[in-house]
Coordinates of C-alpha atoms in Angstrom, one line a residue:
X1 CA -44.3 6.3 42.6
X2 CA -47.6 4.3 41.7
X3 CA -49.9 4.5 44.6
X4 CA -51.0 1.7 46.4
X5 CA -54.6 1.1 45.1
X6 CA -52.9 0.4 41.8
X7 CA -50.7 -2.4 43.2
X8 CA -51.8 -5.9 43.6
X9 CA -50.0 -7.9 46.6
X10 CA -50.1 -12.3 46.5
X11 CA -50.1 -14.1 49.6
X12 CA -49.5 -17.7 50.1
X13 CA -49.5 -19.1 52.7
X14 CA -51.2 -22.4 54.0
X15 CA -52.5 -20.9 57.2
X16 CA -55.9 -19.2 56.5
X17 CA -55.7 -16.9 59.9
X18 CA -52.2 -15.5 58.4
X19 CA -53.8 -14.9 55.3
X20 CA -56.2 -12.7 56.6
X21 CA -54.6 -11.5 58.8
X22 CA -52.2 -10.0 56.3
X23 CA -54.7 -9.5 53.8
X24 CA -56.6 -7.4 55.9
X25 CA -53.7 -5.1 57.0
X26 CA -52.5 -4.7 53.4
X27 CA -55.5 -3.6 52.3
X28 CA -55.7 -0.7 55.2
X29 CA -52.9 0.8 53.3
X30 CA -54.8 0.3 49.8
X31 CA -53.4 -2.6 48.2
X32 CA -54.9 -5.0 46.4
X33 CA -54.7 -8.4 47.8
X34 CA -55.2 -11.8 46.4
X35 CA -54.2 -15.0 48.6
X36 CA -53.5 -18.8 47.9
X37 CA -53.2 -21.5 50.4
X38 CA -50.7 -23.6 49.1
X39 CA -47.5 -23.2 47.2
X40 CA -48.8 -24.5 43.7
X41 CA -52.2 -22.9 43.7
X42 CA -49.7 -19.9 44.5
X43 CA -47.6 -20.7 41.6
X44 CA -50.3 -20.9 39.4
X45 CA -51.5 -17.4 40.5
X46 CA -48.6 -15.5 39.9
X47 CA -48.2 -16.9 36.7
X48 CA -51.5 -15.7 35.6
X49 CA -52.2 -12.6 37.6
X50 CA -48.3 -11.2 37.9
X51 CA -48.8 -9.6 41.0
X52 CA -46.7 -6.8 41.8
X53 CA -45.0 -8.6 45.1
X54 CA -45.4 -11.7 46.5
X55 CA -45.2 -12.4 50.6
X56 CA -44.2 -16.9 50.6
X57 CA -44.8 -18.8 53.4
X58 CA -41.5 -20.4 53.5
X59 CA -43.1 -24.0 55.7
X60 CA -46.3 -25.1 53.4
X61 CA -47.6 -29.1 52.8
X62 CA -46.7 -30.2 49.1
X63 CA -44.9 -27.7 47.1
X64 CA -42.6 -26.1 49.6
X65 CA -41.6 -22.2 49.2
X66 CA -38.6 -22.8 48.4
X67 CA -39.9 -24.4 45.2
X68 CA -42.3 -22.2 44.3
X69 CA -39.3 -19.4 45.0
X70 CA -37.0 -21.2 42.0
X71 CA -40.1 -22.0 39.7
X72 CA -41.3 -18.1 39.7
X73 CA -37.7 -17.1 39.2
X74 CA -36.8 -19.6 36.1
X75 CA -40.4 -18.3 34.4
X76 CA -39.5 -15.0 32.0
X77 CA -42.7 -12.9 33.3
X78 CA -41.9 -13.9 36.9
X79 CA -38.4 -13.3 37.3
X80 CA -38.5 -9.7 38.4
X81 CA -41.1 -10.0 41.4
X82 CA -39.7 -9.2 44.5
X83 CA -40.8 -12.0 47.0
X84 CA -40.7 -11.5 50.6
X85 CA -40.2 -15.0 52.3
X86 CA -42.3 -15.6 55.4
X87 CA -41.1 -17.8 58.1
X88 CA -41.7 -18.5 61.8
X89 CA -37.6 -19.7 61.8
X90 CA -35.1 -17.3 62.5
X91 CA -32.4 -19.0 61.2
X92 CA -29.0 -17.8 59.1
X93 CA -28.8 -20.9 57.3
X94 CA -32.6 -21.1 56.3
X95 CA -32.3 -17.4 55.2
X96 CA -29.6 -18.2 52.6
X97 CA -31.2 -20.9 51.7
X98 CA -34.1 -18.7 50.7
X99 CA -31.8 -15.7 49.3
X100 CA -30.8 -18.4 46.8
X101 CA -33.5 -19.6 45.4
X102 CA -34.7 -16.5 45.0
X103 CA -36.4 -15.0 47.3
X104 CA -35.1 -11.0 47.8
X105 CA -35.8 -10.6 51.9
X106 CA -37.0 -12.9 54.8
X107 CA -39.5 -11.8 57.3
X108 CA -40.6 -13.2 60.9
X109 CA -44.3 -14.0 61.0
X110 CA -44.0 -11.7 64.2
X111 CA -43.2 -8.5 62.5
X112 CA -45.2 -5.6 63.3
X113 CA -47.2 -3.6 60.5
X114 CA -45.1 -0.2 60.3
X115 CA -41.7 -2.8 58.9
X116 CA -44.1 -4.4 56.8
X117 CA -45.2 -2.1 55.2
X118 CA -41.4 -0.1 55.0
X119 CA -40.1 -3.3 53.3
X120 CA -43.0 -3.8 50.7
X121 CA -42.6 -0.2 49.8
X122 CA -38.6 -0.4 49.4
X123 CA -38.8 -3.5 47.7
X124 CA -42.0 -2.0 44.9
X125 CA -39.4 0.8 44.8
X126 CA -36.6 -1.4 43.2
X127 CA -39.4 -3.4 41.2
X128 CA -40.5 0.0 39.9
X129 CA -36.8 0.9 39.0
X130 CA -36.0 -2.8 37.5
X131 CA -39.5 -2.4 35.3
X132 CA -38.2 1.0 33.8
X133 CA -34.9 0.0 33.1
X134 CA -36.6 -3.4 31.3
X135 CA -38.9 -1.4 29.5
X136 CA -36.0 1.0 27.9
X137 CA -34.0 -1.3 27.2
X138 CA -36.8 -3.5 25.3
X139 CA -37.2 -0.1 23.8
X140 CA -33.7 0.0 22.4
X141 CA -33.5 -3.5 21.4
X142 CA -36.3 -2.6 19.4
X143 CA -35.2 0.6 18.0
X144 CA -31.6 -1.4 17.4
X145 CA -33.5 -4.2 15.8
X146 CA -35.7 -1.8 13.5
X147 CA -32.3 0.2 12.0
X148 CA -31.9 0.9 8.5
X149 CA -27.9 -0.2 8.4
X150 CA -27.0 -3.6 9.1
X151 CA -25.7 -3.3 12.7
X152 CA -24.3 -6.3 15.1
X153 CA -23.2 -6.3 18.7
X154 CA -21.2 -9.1 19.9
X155 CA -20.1 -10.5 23.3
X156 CA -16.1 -10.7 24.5
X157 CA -16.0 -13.8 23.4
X158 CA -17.6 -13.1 19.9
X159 CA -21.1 -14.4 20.5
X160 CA -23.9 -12.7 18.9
X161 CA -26.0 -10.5 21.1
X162 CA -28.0 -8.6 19.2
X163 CA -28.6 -7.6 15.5
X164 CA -30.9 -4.6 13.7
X165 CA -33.2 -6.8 10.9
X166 CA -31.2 -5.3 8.2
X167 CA -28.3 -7.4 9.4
X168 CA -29.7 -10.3 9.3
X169 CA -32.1 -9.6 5.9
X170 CA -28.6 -8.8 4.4
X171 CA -27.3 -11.9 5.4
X172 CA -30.1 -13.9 4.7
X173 CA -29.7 -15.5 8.2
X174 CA -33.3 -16.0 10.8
X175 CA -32.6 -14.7 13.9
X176 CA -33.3 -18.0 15.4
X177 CA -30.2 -19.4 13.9
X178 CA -27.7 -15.9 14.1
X179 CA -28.3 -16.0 18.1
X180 CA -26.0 -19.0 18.2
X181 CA -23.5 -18.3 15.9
X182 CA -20.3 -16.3 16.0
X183 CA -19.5 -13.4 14.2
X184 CA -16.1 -15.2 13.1
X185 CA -18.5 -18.5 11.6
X186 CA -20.8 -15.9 10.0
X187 CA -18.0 -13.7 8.1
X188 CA -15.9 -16.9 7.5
X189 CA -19.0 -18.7 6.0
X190 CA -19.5 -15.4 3.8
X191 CA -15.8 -15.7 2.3
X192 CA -14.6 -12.9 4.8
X193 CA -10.2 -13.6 4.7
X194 CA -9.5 -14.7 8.3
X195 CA -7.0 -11.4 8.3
X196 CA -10.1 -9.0 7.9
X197 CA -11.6 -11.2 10.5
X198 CA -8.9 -10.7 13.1
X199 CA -9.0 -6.6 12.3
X200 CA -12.5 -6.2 12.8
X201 CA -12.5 -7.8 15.9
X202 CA -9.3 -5.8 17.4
X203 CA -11.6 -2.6 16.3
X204 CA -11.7 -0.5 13.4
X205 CA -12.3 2.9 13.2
X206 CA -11.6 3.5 9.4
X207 CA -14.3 1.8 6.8
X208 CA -12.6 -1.2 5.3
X209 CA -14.3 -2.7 2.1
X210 CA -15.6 -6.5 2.5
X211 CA -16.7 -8.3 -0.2
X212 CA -19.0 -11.4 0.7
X213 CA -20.5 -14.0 -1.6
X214 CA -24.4 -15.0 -0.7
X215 CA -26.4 -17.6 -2.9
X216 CA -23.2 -17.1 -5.1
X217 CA -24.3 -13.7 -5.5
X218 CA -21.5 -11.1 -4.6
X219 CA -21.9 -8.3 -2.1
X220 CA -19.9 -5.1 -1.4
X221 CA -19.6 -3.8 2.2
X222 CA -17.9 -1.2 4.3
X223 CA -17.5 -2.3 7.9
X224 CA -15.8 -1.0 10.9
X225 CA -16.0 -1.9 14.7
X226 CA -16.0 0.0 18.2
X227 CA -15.3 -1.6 22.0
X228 CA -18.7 -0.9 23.6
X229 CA -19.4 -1.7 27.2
X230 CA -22.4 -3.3 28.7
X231 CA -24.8 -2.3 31.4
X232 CA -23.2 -5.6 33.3
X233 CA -19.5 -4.0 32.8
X234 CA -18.7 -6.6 30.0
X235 CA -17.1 -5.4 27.0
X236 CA -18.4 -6.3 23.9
X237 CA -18.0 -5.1 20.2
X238 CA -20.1 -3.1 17.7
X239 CA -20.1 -4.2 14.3
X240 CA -21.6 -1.6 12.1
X241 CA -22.0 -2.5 8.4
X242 CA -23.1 -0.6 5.0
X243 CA -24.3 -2.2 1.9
X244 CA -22.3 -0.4 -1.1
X245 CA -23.2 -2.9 -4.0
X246 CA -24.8 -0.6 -5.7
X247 CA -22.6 2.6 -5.1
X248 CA -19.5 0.0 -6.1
X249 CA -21.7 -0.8 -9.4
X250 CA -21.5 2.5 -10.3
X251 CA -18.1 3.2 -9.0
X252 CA -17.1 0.8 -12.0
X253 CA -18.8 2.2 -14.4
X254 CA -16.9 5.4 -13.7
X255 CA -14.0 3.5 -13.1
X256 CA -14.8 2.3 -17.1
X257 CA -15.5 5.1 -18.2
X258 CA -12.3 6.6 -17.1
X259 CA -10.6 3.9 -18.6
X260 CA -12.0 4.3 -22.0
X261 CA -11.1 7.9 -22.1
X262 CA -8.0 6.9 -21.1
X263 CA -7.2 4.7 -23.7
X264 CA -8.2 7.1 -26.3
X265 CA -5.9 9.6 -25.0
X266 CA -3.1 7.3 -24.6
X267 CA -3.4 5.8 -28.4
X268 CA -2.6 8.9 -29.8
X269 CA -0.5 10.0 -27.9
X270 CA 1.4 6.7 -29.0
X271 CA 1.4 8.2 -32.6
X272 CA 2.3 11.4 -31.5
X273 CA 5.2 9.8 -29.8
X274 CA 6.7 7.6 -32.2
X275 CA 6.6 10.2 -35.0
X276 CA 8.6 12.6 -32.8
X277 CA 11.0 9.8 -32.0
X278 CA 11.7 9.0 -35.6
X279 CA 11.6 12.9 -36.5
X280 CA 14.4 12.9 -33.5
X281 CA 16.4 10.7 -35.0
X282 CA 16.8 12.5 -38.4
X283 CA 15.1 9.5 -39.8
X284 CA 12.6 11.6 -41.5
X285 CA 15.0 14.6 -42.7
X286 CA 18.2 15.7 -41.3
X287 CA 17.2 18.0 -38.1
X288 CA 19.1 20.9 -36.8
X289 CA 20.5 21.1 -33.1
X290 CA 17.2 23.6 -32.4
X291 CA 14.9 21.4 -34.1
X292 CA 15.7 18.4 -32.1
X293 CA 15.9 20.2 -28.6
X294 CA 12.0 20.9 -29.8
X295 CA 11.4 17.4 -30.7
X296 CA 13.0 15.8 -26.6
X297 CA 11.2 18.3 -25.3
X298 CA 7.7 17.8 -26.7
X299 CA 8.8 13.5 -25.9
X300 CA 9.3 14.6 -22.4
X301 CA 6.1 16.4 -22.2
X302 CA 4.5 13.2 -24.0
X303 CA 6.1 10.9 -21.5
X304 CA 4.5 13.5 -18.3
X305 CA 1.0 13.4 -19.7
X306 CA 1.3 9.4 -19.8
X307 CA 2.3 8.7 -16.8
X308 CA -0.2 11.4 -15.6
X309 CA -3.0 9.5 -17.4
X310 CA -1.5 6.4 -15.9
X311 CA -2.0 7.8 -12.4
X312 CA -5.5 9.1 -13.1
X313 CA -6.6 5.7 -14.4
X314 CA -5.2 4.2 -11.2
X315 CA -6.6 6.1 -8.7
X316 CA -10.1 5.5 -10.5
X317 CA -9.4 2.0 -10.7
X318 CA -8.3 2.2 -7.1
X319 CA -11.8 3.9 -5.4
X320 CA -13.9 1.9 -7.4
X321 CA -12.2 -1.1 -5.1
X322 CA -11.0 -2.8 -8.3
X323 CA -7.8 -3.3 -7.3
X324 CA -6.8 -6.5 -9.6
X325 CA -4.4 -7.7 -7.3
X326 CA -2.1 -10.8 -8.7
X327 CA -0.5 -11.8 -5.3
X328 CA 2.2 -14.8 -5.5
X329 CA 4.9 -15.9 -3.3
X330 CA 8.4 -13.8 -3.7
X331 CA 11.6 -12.8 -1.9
X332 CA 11.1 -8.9 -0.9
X333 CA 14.3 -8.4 -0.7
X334 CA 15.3 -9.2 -4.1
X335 CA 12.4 -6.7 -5.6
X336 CA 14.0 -4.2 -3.2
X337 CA 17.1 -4.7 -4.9
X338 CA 15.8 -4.7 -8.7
X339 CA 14.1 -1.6 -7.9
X340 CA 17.1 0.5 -6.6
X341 CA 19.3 -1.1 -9.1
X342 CA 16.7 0.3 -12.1
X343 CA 16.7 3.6 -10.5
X344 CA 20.2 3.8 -9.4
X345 CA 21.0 6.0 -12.6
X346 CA 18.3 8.8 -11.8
X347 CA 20.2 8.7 -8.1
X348 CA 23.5 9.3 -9.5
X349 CA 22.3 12.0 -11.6
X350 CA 21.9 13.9 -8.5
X351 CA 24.9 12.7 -6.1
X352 CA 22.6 10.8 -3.9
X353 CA 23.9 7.6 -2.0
X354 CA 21.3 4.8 -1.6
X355 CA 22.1 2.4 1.7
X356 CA 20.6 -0.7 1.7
X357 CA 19.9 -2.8 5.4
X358 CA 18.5 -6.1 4.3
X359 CA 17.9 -9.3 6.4
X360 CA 20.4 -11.8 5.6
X361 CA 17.7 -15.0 5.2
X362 CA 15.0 -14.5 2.5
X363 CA 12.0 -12.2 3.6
X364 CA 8.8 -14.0 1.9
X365 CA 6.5 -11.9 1.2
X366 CA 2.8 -12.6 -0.5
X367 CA 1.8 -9.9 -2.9
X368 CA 1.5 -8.7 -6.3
X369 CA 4.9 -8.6 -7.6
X370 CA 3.8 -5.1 -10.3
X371 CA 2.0 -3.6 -7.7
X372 CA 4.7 -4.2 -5.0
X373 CA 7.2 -3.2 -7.6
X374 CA 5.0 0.0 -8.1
X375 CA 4.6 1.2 -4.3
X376 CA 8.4 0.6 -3.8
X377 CA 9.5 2.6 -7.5
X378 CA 7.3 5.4 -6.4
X379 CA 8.7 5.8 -2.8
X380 CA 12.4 5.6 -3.8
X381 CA 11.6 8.1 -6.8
X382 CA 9.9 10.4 -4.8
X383 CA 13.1 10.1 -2.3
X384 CA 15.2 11.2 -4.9
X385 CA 13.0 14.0 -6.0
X386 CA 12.7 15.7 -2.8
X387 CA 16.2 15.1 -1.8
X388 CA 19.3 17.4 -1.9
X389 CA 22.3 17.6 -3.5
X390 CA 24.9 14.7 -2.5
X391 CA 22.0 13.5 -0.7
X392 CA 21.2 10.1 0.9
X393 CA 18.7 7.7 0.9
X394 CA 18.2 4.1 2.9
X395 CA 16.0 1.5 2.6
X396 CA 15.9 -1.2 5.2
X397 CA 13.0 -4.7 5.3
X398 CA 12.7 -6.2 8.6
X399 CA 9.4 -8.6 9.2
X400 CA 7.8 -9.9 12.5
X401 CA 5.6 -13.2 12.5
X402 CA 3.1 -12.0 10.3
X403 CA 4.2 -9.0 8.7
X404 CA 7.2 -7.7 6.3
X405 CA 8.1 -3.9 6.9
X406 CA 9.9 -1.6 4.3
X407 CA 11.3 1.6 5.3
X408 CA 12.7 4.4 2.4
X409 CA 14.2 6.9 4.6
X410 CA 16.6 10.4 3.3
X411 CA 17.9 13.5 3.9
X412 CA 15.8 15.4 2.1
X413 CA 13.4 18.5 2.4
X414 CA 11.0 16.8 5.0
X415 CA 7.3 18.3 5.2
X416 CA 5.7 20.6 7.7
X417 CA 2.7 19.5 9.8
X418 CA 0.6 20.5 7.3
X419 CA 1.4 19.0 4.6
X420 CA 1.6 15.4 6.2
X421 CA -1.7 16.0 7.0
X422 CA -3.0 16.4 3.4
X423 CA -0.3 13.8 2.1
X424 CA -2.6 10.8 1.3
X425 CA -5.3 13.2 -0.1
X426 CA -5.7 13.4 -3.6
X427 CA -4.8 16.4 -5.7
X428 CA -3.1 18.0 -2.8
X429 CA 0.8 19.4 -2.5
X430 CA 2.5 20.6 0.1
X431 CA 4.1 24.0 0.0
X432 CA 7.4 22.7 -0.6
X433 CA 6.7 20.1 -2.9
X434 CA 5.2 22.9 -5.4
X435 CA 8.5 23.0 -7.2
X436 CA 7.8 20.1 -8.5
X437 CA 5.3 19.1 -11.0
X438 CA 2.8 16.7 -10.8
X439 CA -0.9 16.6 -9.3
X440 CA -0.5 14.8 -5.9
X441 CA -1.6 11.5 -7.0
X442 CA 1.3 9.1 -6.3
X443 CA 1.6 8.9 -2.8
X444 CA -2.6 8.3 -2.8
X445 CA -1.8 5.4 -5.1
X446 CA 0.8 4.0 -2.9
X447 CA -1.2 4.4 0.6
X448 CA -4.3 2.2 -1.3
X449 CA -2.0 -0.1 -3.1
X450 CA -0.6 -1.2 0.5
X451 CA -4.1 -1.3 2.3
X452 CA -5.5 -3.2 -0.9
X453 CA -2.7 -6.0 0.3
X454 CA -4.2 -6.0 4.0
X455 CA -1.2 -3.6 5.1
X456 CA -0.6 -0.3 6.6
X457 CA 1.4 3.1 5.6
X458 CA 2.8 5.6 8.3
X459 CA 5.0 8.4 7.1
X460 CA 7.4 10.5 10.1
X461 CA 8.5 13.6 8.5
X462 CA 10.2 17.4 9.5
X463 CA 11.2 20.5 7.5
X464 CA 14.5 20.2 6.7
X465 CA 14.9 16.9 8.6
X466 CA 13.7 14.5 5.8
X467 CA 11.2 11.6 5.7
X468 CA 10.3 8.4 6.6
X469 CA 8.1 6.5 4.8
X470 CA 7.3 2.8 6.5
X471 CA 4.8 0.3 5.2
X472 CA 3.7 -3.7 5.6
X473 CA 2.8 -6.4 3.4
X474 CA 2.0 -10.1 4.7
X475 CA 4.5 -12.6 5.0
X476 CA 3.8 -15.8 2.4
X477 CA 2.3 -18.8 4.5
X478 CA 5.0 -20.7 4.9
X479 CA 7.4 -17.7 6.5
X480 CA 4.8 -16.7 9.3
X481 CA 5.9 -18.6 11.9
X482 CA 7.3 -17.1 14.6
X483 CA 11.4 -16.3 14.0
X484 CA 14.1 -14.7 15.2
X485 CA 15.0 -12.1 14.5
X486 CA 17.8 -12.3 11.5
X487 CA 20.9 -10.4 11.3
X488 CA 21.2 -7.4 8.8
X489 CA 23.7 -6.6 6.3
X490 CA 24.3 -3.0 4.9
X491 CA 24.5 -2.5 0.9
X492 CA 26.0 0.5 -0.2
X493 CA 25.2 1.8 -3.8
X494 CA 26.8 4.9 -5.0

């Protein structure tokens, strides 16, 4: 604790006996003492000199105690000086009065030396304590301030509270302005979808990429949020930003790259294809039965390294966060059904029953009908692939206000808890999958194909038990209102 000498003590008080009286007793004990003998002069001296506690005559002519109570407390560099109100009353009501205006503690003009000095001491105590806690958390306002990421927190009602620099450098904002903004006006003015919006502010704990538009100049982000609390037990919310313009720059060069090398792989593979095909066909020479086994087989092998270069472009496509998504207006439930009727064939080949359980009113869905078409081929495939023999396989679409869900569940070889946990990794298979050929890269696709339409994936899965495979897309505009809940009908396909 600071000693005494080091602490200066203010007492007004209009009554030069009781001024000297006190100041002569403080300074027995080593304070420093400096007196005033009216409430403005006092005023005055506090804001100058900012005493470390302040004894207030509560009765004085002109500026009464009271007042000079509220004035200290509204001024920034007085606010946190305890004042010890003096007064020759003894009453409650004048004591609240006093309490709430500011004052911390009444004393009697009567009180001895030994509570005096108790009461000063307690009371520099909590000052000292108020100070420290002032001074660290100026100290991590400035640290926060001075980060090198751009970095927000933001009140429970979305008010900005505080912001690093590098937030508000990035969005090109003064800090005089952000303080009485929103973080929904500031995202919204930057082109942010109101979806995003609505995530970020329920709490993210997964990066999510934002692409904002400054001075028409376009920026990439990853963002996330966290609940925080506050030292007053509010809960706010911590926005934490990253600038990736320049890692997404060179993510599409890549991403070009890839798709170059793509093409020339593809092209003649083309060739290669079409001269097998006619070779197939006899149309170049009559083939024998050996000779034309050869020939589907190399076309099969064509057709894998396509759709494997295919898959490779995509997921390159994919990370770069070029994802060239065409989204319209369409009934999901009619995709569903083009989709199972174009692989109903590969189905039969194996036995395997597909059940459909489809809303009876139109499901509206806003996405990108290849892409949508794509995520549901792939699931259905890969439901057929892992099945069994005589197998089944259901898909069912039910939506909520905002939301459309798909499910493609079957019977088939399920996944341990392993493998689930690699599933959306790319170039990774599961034990039981190894059977199968391919490089792991279809499921990947599908999980970033979903989240690139502002939806979400979730897979439920056992050995033996068969899987699950649920996933949302957002209803079109004019299908979001709340509904109820519409009746299903079951489609069997065999």
């Amino acid at each position: 604790m600071i000693k005494p000498e080091d602490r200066t003590i203010l007492v007004v008080d209009d009554s030069p006996p009781t001024c000297w009286y006190l100041k002569r007793l403080l300074e027995k004990k080593g304070y420093g003492v400096m007196t005033a003998g009216d409430g403005a002069m006092g005023a005055r001296m506090a804001m100058e000199n900012l005493p470390d506690l302040i004894l207030l005559d509560k009765e004085m002519p002109g500026m009464h105690g009271f007042d000079v109570s509220r004035i200290l407390r509204r001024h920034q560099d007085t606010s946190g000086i305890p004042i010890l109100m003096i007064s020759s009353e003894d009453k409650t009501s004048e004591k609240i009065m006093g309490l709430e205006m500011g004052a911390d503690d009444f004393i009697t003009k009567g009180i001895n030396g030994d509570e005096l000095y108790s009461k000063i001491q307690a009371f520099l105590r909590i000052k000292d304590l108020q100070d420290k806690l002032r001074r660290e958390s100026d100290k991590l306002n400035q640290i926060f301030r001075y980060l090198h990421e751009p970095v927000a927190i933001c009140s429970h009602d979305d008010r900005l509270l505080i912001s690093s620099q590098v937030f508000l450098s990035l969005l090109r904002m003064p800090r005089e302005v952000a303080q009485f903004k929103s973080m929904t006006e500031i995202l919204s003015t930057l082109g942010v979808e109101d979806r995003m919006i609505a995530r970020l502010r329920e709490g993210l704990r997964e990066d999510v990429r934002l692409t904002i538009t400054i001075d028409d100049q376009i920026t990439h982000l990853t963002g996330r949020t966290a609940p925080i609390q506050l030292d007053n037990e509010e809960m706010a919310m911590a926005y934490i930003f990253r600038d990736v313009t320049r890692v997404v720059e060179a993510e599409q060069m890549k991403a070009d790259f890839h798709s170059m090398i793509a093409h020339d792989l593809r092209s003649p593979m083309s060739v290669i294809q079409g001269y097998v095909s006619l070779m197939a066909t006899g149309k170049t020479g009559e083939m024998n039965e050996t000779q034309v086994e050869f020939l589907d087989s190399v076309n099969r092998k064509i057709t894998e390294m396509t759709a494997l270069l295919n898959d490779f472009l995509d997921i390159s496509k994919i990370d770069a966060g070029f994802v060239n998504l065409k989204c319209d207006d369409m009934d999901l439930c009619e995709l569903v059904r083009e989709v199972v009727a174009d692989l109903q064939p590969m189905a039969d080949g194996s036995n395997i029953k597909l059940d459909l359980e489809l809303p009876a009113d139109v499901v509206s869905v806003h996405a990108d009908p290849l892409r949508l078409t794509q995520i549901m081929r792939n699931l259905v495939s890969n439901a057929i692939k892992y099945n069994r023999e005589e197998g089944w396989i259901r898909l069912s679409v039910a939506r909520d206000e905002e939301w459309a869900q798909v499910s493609v569940s079957d019977g088939g070889i399920g996944m341990s808890a392993e493998e689930l946990r690699v599933l959306f990794e790319p170039y990774t298979r599961g034990s039981t999958q190894r059977t199968i050929k391919g490089v792991g890269l279809g499921v990947v696709i599908i999980k970033k194909l979903v989240e690139a339409h502002g939806g979400r994936i979730s897979v439920v899965s056992e050995p033996d038990q068969g899987s699950t495979f649920t996933f949302t897309v957002p209803l079109a505009a004019a299908s979001s209102d709340p509904v109820n809940a519409p009746e299903s009908t079951e489609e069997s396909l065999v």
